[in-house]
Coordinates of C-alpha atoms and ligand atoms in Angstrom, one line a residue:
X1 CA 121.6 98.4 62.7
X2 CA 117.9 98.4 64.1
X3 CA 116.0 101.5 63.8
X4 CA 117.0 104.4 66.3
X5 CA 114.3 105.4 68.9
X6 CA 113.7 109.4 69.0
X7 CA 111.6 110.8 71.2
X8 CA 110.0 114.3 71.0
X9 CA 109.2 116.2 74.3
X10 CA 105.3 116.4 74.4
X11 CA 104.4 118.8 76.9
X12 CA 103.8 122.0 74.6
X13 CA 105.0 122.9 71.0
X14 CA 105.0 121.4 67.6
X15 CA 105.2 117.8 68.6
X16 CA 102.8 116.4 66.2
X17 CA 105.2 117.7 63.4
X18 CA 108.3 116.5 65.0
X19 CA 107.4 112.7 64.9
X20 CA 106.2 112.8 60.8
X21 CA 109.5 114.3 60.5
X22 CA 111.8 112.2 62.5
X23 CA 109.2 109.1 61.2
X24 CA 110.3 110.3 57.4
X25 CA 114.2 110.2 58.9
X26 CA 114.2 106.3 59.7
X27 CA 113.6 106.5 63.6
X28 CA 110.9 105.3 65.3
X29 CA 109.8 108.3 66.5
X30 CA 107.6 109.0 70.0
X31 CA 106.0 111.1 72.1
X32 CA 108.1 111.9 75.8
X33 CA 105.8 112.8 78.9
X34 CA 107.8 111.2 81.6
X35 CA 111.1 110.3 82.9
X36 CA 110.4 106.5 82.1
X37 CA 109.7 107.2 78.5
X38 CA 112.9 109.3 78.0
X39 CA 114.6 106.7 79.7
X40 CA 113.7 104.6 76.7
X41 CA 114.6 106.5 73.9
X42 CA 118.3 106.3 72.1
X43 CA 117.5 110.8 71.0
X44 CA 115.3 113.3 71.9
X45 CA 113.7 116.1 69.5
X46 CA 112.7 118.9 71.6
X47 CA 110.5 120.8 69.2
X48 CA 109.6 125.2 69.3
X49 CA 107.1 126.3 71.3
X50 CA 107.6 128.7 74.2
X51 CA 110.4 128.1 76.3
X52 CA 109.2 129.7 79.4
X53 CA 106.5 127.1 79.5
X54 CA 108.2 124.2 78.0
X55 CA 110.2 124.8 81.2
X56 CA 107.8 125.2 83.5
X57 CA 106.0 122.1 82.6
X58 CA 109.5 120.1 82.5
X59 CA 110.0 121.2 86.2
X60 CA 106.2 120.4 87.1
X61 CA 106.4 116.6 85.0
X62 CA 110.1 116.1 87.0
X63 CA 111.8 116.1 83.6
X64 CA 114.5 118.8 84.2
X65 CA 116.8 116.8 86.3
X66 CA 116.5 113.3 83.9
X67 CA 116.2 116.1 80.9
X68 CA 119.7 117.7 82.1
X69 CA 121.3 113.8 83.3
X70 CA 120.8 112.3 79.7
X71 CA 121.9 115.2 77.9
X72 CA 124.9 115.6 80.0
X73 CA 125.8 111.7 80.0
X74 CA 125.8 112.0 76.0
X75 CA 122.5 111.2 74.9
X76 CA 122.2 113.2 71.3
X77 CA 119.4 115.8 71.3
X78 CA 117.9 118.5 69.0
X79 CA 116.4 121.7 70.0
X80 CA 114.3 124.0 67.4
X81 CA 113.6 127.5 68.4
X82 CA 112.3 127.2 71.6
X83 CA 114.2 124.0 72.3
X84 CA 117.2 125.9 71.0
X85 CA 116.8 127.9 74.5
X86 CA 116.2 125.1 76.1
X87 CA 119.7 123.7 75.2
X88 CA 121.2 126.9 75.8
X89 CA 123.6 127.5 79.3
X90 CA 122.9 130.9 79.2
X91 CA 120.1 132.6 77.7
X92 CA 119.6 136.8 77.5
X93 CA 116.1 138.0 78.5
X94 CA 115.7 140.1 81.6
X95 CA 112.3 139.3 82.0
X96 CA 112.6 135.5 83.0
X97 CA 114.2 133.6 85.2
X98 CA 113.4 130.8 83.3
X99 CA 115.7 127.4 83.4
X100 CA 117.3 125.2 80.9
X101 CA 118.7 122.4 80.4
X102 CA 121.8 123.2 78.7
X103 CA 124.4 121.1 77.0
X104 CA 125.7 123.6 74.4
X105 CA 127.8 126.5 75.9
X106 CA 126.3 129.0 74.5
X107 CA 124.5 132.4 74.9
X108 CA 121.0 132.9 73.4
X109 CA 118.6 136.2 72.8
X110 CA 114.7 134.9 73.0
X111 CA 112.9 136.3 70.5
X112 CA 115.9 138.2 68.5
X113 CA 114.5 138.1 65.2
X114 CA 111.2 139.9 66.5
X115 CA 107.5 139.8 67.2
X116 CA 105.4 136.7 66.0
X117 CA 104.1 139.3 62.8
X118 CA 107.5 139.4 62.2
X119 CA 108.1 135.9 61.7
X120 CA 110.0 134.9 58.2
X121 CA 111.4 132.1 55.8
X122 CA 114.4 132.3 54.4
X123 CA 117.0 130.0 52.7
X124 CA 120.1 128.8 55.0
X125 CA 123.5 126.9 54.2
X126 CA 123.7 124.8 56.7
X127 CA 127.7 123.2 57.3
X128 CA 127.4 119.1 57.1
X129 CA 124.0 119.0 54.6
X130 CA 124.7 118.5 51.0
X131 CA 122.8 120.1 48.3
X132 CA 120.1 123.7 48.2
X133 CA 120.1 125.6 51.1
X134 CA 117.7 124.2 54.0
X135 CA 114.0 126.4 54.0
X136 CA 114.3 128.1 57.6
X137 CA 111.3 129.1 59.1
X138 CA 111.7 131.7 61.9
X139 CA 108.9 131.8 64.0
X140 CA 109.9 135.0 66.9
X141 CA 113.3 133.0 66.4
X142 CA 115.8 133.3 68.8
X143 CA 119.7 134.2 68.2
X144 CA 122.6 133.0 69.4
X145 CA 124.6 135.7 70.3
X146 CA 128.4 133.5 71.7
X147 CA 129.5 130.3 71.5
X148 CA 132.1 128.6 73.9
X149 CA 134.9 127.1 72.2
X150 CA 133.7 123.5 72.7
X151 CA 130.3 124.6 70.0
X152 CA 130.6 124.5 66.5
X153 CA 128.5 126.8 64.6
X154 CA 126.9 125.6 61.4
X155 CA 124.6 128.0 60.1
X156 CA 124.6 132.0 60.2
X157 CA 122.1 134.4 58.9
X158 CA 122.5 137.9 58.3
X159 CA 125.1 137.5 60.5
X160 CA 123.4 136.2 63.4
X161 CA 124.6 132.4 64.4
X162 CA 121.3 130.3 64.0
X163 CA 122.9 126.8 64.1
X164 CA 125.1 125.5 66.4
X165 CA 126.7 121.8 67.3
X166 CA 128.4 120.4 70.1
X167 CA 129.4 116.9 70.6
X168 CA 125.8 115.1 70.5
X169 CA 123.6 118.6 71.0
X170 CA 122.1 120.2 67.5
X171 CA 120.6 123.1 67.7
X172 CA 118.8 125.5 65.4
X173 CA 116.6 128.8 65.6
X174 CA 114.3 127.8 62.8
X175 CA 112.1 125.3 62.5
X176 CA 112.7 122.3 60.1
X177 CA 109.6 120.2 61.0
X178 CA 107.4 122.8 59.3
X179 CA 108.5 122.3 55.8
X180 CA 108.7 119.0 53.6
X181 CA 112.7 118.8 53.7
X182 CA 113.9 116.4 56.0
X183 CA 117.2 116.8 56.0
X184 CA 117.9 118.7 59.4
X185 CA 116.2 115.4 61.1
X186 CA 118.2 113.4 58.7
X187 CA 121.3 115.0 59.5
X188 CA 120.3 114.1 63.9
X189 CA 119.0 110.8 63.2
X190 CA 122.2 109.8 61.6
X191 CA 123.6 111.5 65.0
X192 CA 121.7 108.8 67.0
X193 CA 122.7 106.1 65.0
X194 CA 126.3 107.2 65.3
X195 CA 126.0 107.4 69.3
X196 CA 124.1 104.3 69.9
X197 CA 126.7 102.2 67.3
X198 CA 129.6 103.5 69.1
X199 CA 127.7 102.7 72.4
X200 CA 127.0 99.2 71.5
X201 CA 130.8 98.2 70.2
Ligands
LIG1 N1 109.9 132.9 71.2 C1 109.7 131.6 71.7 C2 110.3 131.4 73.0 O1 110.9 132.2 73.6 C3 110.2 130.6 70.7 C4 109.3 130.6 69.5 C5 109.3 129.3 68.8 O2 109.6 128.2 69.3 N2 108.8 129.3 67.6 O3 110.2 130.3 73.6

């Protein structure tokens, strides 16, 4: 099969981290601005960051609508930390009214795992990756507090759920891109290989 396209969302966050990732993971990996760039990709990567301005500037760059159309038509994606709210239906923080795109029926706490000083690494089993434990890094990490019977979570710590699946949507609360283990983008790059197969028979 040729080489998926994944895209990363480039308006704010670790982008730049993203791409070596994804790059090390057999995609072609590229930046996503606009709605005719994500039209082009076969995945999307959208990378921490803060989610309040992430969608802000989604709204402003008229990527939400595309954003939530491609998501909702199948197209796989992956959200870290702050794209892990952004892939949330429902998320808990009284202070914003800030939107999503959605795609995993789900309820998630912003910043659950505390203040940025608080910020941690630890090991994580992850269901679906062989082998040692992936290196999470939380970085003011968000939770997710309920699933919806259609999401399938992969990946608790201390008893908080910090990975979750449905259908074509990956999400997790740490950050994968920071360390040298590919195996999170491994594990969604085979997820766009899988989708754009099964669209092309
Ligand atoms: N706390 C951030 C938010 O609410 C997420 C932090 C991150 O992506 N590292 O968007």
């Amino acid at each position: 099969m040729t080489t998926p396209v994944v895209g990363v969302l480039a308006l704010q966050g670790d982008v730049r981290e993203h791409l070596i990732a994804l790059a090390s993971a057999d995609a072609l990996a590229r930046p996503v601005r606009r709605p005719e760039e994500l039209a082009e990709v076969d995945g999307l990567v959208i990378p921490g960051g803060e989610s309040t301005t992430i969608s802000k500037l989604a709204a402003l760059f008229g990527l939400l609508e595309p954003l939530r159309a491609r998501v909702r038509a199948g197209m796989p994606v992956y959200g870290t930390c702050a794209g892990m709210i952004m892939l949330a239906d429902k998320i808990l923080d009284p202070r914003s009214e800030q939107e999503t795109v959605g795609g995993i029926d789900m309820i998630v706490r912003r910043n659950a795992f505390g203040r940025q000083n608080e910020s941690f690494e630890a090991a994580v089993d992850i269901a679906g990756i062989e082998g040692a434990p992936v290196e999470g890094v939380f970085i003011r990490a968000p939770w997710v507090e309920s699933v919806g019977a259609s999401a399938e979570v992969l990946a608790e710590h201390e008893g908080h759920i910090v990975a979750v699946r449905q259908g074509n949507a990956l999400a997790t609360s740490f950050h994968p891109e920071l360390t040298g283990d590919h195996r999170m983008h491994e594990l969604f790059v085979g997820m766009v290989r899988e989708n754009a197969a099964a669209g092309s028979l």
